[in-house]
Coordinates of C-alpha atoms in Angstrom, one line a residue:
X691 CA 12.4 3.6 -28.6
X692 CA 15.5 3.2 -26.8
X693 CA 15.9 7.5 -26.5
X694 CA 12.4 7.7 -26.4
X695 CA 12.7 6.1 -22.5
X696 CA 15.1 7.6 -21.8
X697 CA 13.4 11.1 -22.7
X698 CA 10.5 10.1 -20.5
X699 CA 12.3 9.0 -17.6
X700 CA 14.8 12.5 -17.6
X701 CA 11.1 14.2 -18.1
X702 CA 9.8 12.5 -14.6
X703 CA 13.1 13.5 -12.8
X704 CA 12.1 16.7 -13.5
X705 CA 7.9 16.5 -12.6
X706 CA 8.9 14.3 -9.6
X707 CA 5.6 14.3 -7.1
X708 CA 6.0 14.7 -3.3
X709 CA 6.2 11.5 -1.7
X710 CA 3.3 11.3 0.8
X711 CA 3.4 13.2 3.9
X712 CA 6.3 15.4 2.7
X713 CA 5.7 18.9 2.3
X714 CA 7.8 20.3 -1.0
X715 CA 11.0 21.8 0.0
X716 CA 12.1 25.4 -1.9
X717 CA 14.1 24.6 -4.5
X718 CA 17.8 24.4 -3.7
X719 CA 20.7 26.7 -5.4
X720 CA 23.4 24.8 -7.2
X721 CA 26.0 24.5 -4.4
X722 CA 23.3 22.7 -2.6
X723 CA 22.8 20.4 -5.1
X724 CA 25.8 19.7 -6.0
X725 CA 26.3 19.1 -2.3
X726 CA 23.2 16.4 -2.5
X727 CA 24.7 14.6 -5.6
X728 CA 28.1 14.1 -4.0
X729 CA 25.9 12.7 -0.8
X730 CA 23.8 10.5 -3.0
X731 CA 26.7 9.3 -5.0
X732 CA 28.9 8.2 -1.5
X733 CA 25.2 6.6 -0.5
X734 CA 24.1 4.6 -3.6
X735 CA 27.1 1.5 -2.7
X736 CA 26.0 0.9 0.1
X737 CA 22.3 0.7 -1.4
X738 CA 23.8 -1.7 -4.0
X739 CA 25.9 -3.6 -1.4
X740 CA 22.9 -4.4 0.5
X741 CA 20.7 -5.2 -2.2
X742 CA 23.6 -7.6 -3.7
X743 CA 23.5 -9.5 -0.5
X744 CA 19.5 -9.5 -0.4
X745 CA 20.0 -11.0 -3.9
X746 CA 21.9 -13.7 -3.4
X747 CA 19.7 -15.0 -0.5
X748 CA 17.0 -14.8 -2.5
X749 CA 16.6 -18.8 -2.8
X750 CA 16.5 -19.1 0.7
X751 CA 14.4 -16.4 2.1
X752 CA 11.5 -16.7 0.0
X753 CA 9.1 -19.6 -1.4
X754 CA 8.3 -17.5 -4.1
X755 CA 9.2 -14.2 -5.6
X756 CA 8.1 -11.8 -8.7
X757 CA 9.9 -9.2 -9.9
X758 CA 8.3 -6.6 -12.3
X759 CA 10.0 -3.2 -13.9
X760 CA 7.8 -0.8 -14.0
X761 CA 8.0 2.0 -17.0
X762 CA 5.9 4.6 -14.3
X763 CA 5.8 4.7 -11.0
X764 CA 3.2 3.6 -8.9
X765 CA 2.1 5.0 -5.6
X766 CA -0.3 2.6 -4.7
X767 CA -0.9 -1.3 -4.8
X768 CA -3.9 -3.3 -3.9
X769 CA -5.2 -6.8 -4.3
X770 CA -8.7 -7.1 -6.2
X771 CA -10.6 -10.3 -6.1
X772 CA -9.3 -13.9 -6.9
X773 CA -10.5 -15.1 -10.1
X774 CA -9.4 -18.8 -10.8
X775 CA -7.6 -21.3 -8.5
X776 CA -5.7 -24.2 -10.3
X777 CA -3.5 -26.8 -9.2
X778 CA 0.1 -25.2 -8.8
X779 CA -1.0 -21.5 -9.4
X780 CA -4.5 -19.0 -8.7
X781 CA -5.2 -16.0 -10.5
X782 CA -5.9 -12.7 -9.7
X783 CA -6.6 -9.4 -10.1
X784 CA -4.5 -6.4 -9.1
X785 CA -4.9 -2.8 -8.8
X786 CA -2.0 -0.2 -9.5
X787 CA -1.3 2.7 -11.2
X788 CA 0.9 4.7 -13.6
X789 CA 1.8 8.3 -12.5
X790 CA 3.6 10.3 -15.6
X791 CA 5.3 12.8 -16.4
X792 CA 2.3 14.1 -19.0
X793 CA 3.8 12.7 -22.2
X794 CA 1.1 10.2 -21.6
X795 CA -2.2 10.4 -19.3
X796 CA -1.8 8.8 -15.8
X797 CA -3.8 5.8 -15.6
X798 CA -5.6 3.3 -13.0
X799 CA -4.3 -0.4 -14.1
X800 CA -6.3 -3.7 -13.7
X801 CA -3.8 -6.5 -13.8
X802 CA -4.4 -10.2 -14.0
X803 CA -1.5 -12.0 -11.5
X804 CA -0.7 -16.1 -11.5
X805 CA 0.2 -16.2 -7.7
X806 CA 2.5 -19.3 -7.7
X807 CA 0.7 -21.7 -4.9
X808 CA 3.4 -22.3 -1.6
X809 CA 6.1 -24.8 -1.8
X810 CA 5.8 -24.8 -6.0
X811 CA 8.6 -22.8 -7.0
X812 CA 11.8 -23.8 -7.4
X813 CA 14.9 -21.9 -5.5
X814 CA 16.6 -21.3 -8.7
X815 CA 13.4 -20.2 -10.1
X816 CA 13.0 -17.6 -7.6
X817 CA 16.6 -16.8 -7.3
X818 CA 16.9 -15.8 -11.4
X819 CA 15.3 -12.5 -12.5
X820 CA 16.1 -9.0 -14.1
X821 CA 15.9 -6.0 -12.2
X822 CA 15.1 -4.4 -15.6
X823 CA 12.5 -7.1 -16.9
X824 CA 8.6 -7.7 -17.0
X825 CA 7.2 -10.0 -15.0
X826 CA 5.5 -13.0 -16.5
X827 CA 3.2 -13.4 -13.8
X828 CA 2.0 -10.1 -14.0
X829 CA -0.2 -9.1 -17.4
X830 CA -2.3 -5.5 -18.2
X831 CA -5.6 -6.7 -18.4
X832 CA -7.7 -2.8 -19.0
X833 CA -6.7 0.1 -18.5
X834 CA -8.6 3.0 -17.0
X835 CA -7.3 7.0 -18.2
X836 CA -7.2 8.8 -14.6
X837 CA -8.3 12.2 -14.1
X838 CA -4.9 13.1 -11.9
X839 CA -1.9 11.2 -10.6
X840 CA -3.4 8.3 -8.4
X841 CA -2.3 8.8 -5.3
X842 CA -4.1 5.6 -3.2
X843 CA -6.0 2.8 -4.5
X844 CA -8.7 1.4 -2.3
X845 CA -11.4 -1.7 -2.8
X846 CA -14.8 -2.4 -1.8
X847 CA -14.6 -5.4 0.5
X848 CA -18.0 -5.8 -0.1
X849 CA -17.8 -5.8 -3.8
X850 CA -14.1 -5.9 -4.7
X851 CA -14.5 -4.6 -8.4
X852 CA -15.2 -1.2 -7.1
X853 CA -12.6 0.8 -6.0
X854 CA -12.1 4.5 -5.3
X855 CA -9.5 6.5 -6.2
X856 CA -7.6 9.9 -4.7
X857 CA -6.0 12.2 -6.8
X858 CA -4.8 15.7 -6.2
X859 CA -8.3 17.3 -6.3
X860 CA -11.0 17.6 -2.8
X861 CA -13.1 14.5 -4.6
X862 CA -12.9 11.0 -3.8
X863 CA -13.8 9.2 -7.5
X864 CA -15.5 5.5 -7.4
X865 CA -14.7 3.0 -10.2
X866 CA -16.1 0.3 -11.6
X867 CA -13.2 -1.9 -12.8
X868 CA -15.1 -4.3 -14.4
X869 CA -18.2 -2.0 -16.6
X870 CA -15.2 0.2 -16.9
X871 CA -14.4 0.1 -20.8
X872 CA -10.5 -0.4 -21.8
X873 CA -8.7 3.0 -22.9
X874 CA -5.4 3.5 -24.6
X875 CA -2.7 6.1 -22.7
X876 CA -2.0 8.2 -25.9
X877 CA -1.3 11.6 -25.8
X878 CA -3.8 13.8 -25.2
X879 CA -6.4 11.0 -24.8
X880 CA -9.4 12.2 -22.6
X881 CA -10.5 10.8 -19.6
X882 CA -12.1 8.7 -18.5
X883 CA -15.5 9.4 -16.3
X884 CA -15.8 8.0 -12.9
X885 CA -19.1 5.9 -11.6
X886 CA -19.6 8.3 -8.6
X887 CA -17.8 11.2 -7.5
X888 CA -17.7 11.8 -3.5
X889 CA -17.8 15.8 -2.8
X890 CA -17.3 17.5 0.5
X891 CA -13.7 17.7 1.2
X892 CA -12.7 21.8 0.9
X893 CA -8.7 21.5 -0.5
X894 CA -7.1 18.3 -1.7
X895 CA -7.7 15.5 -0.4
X896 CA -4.6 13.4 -1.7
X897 CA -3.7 10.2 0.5
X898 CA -6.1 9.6 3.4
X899 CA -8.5 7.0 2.5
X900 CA -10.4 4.0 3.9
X901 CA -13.0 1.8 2.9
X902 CA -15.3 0.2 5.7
X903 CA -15.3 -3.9 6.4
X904 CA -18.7 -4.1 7.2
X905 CA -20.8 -1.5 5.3
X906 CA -20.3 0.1 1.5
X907 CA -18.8 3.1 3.6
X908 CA -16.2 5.6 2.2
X909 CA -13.9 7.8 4.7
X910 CA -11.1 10.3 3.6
X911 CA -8.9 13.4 4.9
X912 CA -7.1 16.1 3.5
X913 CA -5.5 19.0 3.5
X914 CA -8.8 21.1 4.7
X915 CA -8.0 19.0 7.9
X916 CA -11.4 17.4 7.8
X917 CA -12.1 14.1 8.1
X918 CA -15.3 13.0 5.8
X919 CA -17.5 9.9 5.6
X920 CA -19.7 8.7 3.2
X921 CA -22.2 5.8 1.7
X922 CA -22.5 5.2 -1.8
X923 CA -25.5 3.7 -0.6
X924 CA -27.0 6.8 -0.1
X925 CA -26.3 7.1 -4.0
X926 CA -27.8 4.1 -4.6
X927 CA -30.7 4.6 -2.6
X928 CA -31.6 7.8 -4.3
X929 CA -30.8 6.7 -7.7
X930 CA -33.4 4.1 -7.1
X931 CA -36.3 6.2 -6.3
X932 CA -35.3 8.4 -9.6
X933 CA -36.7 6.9 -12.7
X934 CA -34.0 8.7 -15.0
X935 CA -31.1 6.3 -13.5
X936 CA -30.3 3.3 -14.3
X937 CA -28.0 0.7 -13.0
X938 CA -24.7 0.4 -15.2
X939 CA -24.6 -3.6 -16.5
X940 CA -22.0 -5.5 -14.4
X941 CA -22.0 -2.5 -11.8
X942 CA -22.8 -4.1 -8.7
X943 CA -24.4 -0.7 -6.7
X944 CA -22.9 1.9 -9.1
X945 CA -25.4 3.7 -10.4
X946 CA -25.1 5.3 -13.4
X947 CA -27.7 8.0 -15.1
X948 CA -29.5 7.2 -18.1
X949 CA -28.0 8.6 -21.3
X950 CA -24.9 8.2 -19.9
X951 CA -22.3 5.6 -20.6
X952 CA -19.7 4.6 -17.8
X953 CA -16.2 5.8 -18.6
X954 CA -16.7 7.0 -22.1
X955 CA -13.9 10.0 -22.7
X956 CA -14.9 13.3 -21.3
X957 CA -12.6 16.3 -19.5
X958 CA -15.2 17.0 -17.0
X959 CA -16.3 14.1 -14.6
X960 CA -19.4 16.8 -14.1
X961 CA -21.4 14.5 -15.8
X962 CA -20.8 11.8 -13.1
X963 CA -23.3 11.9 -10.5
X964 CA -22.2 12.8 -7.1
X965 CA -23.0 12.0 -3.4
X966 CA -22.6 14.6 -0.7
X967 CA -21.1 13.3 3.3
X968 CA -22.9 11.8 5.8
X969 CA -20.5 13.6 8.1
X970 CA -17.4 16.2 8.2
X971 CA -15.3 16.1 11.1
X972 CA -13.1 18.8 12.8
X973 CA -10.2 18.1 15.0
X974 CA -7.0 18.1 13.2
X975 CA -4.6 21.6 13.2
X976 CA -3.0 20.3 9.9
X977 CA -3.3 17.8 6.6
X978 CA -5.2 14.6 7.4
X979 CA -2.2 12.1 5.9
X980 CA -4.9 8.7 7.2
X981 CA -7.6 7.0 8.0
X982 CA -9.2 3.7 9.1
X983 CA -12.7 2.0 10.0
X984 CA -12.8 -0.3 13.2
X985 CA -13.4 -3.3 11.9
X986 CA -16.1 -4.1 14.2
X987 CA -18.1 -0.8 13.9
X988 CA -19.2 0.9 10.3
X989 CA -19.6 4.0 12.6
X990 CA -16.0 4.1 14.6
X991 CA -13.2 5.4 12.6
X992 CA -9.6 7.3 13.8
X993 CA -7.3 9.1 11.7
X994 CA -3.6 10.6 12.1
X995 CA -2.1 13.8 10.5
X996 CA 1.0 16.2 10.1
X997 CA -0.1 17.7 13.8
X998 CA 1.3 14.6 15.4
X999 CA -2.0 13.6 16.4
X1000 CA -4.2 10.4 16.1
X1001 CA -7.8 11.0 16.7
X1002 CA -10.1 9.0 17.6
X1003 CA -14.3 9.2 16.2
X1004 CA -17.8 8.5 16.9
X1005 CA -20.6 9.2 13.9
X1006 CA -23.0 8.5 16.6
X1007 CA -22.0 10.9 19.1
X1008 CA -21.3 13.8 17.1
X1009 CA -18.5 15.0 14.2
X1010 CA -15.9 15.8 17.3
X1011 CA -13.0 13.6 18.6
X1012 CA -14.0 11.4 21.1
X1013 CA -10.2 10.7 22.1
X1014 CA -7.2 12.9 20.6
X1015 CA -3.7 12.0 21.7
X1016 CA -1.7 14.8 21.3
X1017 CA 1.8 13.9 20.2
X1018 CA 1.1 10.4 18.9
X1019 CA 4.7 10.6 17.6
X1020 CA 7.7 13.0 17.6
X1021 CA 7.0 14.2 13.6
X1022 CA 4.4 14.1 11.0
X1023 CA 2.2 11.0 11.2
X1024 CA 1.9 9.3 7.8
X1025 CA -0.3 5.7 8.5
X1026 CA -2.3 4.4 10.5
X1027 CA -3.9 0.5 10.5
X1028 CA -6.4 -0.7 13.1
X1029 CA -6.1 -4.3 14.0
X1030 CA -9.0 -6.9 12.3
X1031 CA -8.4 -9.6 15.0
X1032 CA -8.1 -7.0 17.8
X1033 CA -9.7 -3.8 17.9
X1034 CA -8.1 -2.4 20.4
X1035 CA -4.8 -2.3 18.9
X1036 CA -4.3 0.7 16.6
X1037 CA -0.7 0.9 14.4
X1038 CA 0.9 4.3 13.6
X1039 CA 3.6 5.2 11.5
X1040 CA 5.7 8.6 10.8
X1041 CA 8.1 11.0 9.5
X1042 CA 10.1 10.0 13.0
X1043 CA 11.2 6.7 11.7
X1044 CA 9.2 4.6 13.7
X1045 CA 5.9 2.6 14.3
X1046 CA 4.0 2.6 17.6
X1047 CA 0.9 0.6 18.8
X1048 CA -1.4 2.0 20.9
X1049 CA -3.9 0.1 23.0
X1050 CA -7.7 2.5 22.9
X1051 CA -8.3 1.4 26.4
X1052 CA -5.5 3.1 27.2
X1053 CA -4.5 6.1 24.7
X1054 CA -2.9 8.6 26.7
X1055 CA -0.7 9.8 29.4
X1056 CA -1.7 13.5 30.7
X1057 CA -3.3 13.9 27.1
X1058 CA 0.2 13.0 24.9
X1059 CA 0.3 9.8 23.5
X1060 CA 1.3 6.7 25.6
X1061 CA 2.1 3.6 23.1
X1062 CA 2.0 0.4 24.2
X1063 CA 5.3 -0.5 22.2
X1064 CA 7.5 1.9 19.9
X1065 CA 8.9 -0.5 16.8
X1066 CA 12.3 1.4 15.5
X1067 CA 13.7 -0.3 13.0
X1068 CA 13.3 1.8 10.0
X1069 CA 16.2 4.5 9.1
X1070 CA 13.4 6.7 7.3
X1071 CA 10.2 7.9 7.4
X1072 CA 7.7 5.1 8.0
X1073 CA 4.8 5.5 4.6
X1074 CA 2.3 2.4 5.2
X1075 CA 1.6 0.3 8.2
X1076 CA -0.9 -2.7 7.7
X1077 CA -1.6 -5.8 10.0
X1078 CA -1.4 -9.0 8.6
X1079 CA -4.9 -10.8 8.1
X1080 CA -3.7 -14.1 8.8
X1081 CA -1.8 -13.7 12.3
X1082 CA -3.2 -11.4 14.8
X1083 CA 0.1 -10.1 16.6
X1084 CA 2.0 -9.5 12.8
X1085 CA 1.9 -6.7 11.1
X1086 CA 4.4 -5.1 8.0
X1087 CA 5.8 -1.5 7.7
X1088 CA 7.7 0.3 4.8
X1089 CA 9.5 3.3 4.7
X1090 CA 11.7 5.8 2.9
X1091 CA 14.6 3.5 3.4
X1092 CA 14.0 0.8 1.1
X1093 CA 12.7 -1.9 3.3
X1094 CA 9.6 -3.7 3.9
X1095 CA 9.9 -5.0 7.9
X1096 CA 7.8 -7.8 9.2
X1097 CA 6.9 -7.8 13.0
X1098 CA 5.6 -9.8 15.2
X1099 CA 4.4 -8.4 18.6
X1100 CA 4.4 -11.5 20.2
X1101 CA 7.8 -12.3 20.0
X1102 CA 8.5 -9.0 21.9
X1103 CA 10.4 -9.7 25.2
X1104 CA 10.4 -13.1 24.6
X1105 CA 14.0 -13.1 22.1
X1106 CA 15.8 -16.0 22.8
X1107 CA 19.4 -15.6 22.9
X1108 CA 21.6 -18.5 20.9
X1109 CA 25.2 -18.3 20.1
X1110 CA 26.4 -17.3 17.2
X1111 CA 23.3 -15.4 15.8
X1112 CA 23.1 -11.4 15.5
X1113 CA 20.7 -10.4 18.2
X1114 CA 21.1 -6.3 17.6
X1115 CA 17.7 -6.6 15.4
X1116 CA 14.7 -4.4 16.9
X1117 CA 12.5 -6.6 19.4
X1118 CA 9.5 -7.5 17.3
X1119 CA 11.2 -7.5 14.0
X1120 CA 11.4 -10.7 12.4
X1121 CA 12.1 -10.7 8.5
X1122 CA 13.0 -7.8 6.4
X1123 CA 12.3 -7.7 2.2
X1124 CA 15.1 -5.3 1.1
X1125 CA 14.3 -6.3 -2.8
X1126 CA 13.8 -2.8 -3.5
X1127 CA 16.4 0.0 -4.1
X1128 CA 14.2 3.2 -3.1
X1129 CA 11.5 4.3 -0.7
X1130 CA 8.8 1.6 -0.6
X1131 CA 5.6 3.5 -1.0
X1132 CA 2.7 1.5 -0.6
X1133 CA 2.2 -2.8 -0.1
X1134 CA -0.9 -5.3 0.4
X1135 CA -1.1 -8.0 1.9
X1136 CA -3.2 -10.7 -0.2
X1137 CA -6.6 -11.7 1.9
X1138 CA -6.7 -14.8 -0.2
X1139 CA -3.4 -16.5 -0.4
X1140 CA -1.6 -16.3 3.5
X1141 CA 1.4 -14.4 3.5
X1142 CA 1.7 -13.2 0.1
X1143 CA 2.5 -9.1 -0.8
X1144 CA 2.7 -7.0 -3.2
X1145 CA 4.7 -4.3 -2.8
X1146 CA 5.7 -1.0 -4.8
X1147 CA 8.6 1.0 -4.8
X1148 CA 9.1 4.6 -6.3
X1149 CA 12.7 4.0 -8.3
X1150 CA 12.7 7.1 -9.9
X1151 CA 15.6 9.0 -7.4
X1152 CA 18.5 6.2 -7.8
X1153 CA 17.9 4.5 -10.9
X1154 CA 16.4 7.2 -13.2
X1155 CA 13.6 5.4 -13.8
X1156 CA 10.0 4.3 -12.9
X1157 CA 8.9 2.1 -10.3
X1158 CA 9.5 -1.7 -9.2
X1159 CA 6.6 -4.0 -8.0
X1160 CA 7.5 -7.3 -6.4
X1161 CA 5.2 -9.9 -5.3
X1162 CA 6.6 -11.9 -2.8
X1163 CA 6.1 -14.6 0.2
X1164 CA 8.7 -15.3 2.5
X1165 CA 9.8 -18.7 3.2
X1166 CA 7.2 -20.6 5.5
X1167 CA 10.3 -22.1 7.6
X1168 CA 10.9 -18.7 9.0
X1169 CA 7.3 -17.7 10.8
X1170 CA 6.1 -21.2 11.8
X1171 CA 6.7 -22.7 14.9
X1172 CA 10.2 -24.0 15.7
X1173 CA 9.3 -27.2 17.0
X1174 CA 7.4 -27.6 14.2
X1175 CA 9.7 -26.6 12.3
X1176 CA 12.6 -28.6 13.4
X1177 CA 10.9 -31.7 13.5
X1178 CA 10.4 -31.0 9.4
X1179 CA 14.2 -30.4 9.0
X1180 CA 15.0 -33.4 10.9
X1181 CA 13.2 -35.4 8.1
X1182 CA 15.4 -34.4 5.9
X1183 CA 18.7 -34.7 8.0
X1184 CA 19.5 -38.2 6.9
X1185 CA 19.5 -36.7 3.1
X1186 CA 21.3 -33.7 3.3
X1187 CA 24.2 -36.0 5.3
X1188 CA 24.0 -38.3 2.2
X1189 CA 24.2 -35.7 0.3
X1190 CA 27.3 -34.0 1.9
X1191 CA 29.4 -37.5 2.1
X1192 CA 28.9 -37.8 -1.7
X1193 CA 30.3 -34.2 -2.6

């Protein structure tokens, strides 16, 4: 078994994907990678310093904190729905996926988590865990056998069992998690067939996609440099009126044709039905790397792309921009995230290392982009940008250099300077999860239990191996109040003196 990993993980070294928004580089001669391993090698301390002294404050950073090995990578991680709430723990499902080297097919995983409830877990709890281990939070519960790497995972908000899936392929595939059946990842297994299949896109559409608050809405890009939207009810609706479809049990609006059983193994997903766009829009000079709905409009959307541009859209006013800003950023944008609480206030990430916000009343300056506030504090490029759904001016952003940085807007300009504590952190930037020792590809924030995140990280370049997923919430001490705050400590004061005078 033990050479058997070991075989697999050399195997993905060699098959490495892209990360997102990179384009692949020529292939270097020796010298040059000789060069890169000498680099890497003077590098990786440092790496392992800094993740040593993340480690050992652990127990006071965090209420709680997972820890899960993951034999394949993952590129994407999303919460599903919750499923049971108990007294010290909640359950709930999660949504990641296994990319391979082709030993084994990739797959789309449905895991059950116990999220451990604030203030329940113990420091030394938290503090004690192998990087190398499973998580025993964190169980398999089906398995779905992809059609492609799975490059993003996105849910239904209005029916969080269905989730769409992009692969390297134009089509956008929509799952039904639940009427799914369970498949084993052997070799040469077949695959499984999607519930829907969204057509339109004319070249690979690999990261770019959203899913719409409001309405069962679809929106992707690619590398065509289109943006496209769809609605699977349009699917529904003309399923309906056909007499040969029926609706799959469980399904909640997927539609499935008669004589046809959801996700039984075939090569072709032709035998999924299909949906064709409500709209393809034209504006980008280059790959579509994101996308996002409003969340106040079904028909507003904006997207960013490797032409450094961030485009605003209308679907009632036509399939052209209604704003671009030309030079959003200095590189490559790779994410963008439009605030739920505030929708004026747009979030961009890129290839430049950094995160702007941009204000929509107020996008431009002579047609290039005018930011409202530029966040640097990343040393890489910036992957995922999402804003928190439980405080309007925080947000989280991960990048290429290992960490996950929370922000808070708010506290922008308003730093308070105190003796003795570092002040050369980035305005804005108020907690950073360095638990993982590689580029952090993709996190969630979890709608139903404040504060908590999953994140992934793509391990593959220092550790040889696949991916680590860590499910974490930061200690509530740090992002309430300080008043408030304080006057908990204070509680405590006569205790920890005790305490102290006994030792």
């Amino acid at each position: 078994m033990e050479a058997q990993s070991q075989q697999q993980q050399q195997q993905i070294g060699v098959k490495k994907k892209e990360t997102r928004g990179r384009k692949p580089k020529p292939k270097d001669d020796k010298k040059d990678e000789q060069q890169a391993k000498m680099k890497k090698a003077q590098q990786q301390p440092s790496v392992d310093d800094k993740y040593s002294q993340w480690k050992s404050l652990v127990p006071v950073l965090y209420d709680w904190l997972a820890n899960h090995n993951l034999v394949w990578p993952s590129l994407s991680c999303r919460w599903g729905p919750q499923l049971e709430q108990a007294t010290y723990k909640n359950r709930q499902r999660l949504y990641l996926s296994e990319q391979t080297d082709g030993s084994v097919p990739n797959t789309l995983v449905i895991a059950n988590c116990e999220v451990v409830k604030p203030r329940v877990a113990a420091a030394e709890h938290i503090s004690q865990f192998n990087e190398e281990a499973r998580s025993p939070f964190v169980k398999k519960y089906k398995t779905i056998i992809h059609p492609g790497e799975v490059n993003r995972i996105r849910e239904l908000p209005q029916n969080t069992k269905i989730v769409a899936t992009h692969t390297d392929s134009p089509d956008v595939l929509i799952w039904d998690v639940e009427a799914q059946p369970n498949r084993h990842a052997v070799f040469g297994a077949t695959n499984s067939r999607p519930d829907l299949i969204l057509t339109g896109h004319q070249d690979n559409a690999e990261f770019a996609l959203a899913m719409c608050p409001t309405e069962p809405y679809v929106l992707s890009g690619g590398k065509d440099k289109s943006v496209v939207l769809w609605s699977i009810q349009d699917h529904i609706s003309a399923a309906a009126a056909d007499p040969g479809a029926t609706k799959s049990p469980g399904s909640g609006g997927s539609i499935i044709k008669q004589n046809s059983k959801p996700g039984e193994g075939n090569d072709k997903t032709a035998d999924s039905p299909s949906v064709a766009p409500r709209g393809i829009y034209h504006g980008h000079e280059d790959t579509v790397e994101d996308v996002t709905f409003c969340p106040s409009s079904a028909q507003e959307f904006c997207s960013v792309g490797d032409d450094s541009c961030l485009i605003l859209w209308d679907a009632r006013v036509g399939t052209s921009p209604v704003v671009k800003v030309e030079k959003a950023h200095n590189a490559d944008l790779h994410c963008v995230d439009w605030n739920p609480h505030d929708d004026n206030l747009i979030l961009t990430g890129s290839a430049d290392n950094s995160v702007r916000m941009f204000d929509r009343r107020n996008l431009t300056s002579d047609g290039v982009g005018a930011p409202i506030h530029k966040f640097e504090g990343h040393k890489a490029a910036v992957l995922c940008v999402q804003w928190s759904p439980d405080k309007s001016s925080v947000f989280g952003s991960s990048a290429e250099d290992g960490l996950l940085n929370i922000w808070d807007y708010d506290k922008v300009g308003k730093k308070v300077e105190r003796a003795g504590r570092n002040t050369s952190s980035p305005p804005g930037l108020f907690f950073q999860h360095a638990g993982h020792r590689d580029k952090v590809v993709d996190f969630h924030w979890n709608a139903s239990d404040p504060w908590t995140v999953v994140s992934v990280s793509d391990d593959c370049d220092t550790t040889g191996g696949g991916g680590t997923l860590q499910i974490w919430r930061m200690s509530d001490l740090i992002y309430r109040p300080e008043d408030e705050v304080l006057a908990e400590l204070e509680k405590f004061k006569s205790h920890v003196v005790a305490c102290a005078s006994k030792a």
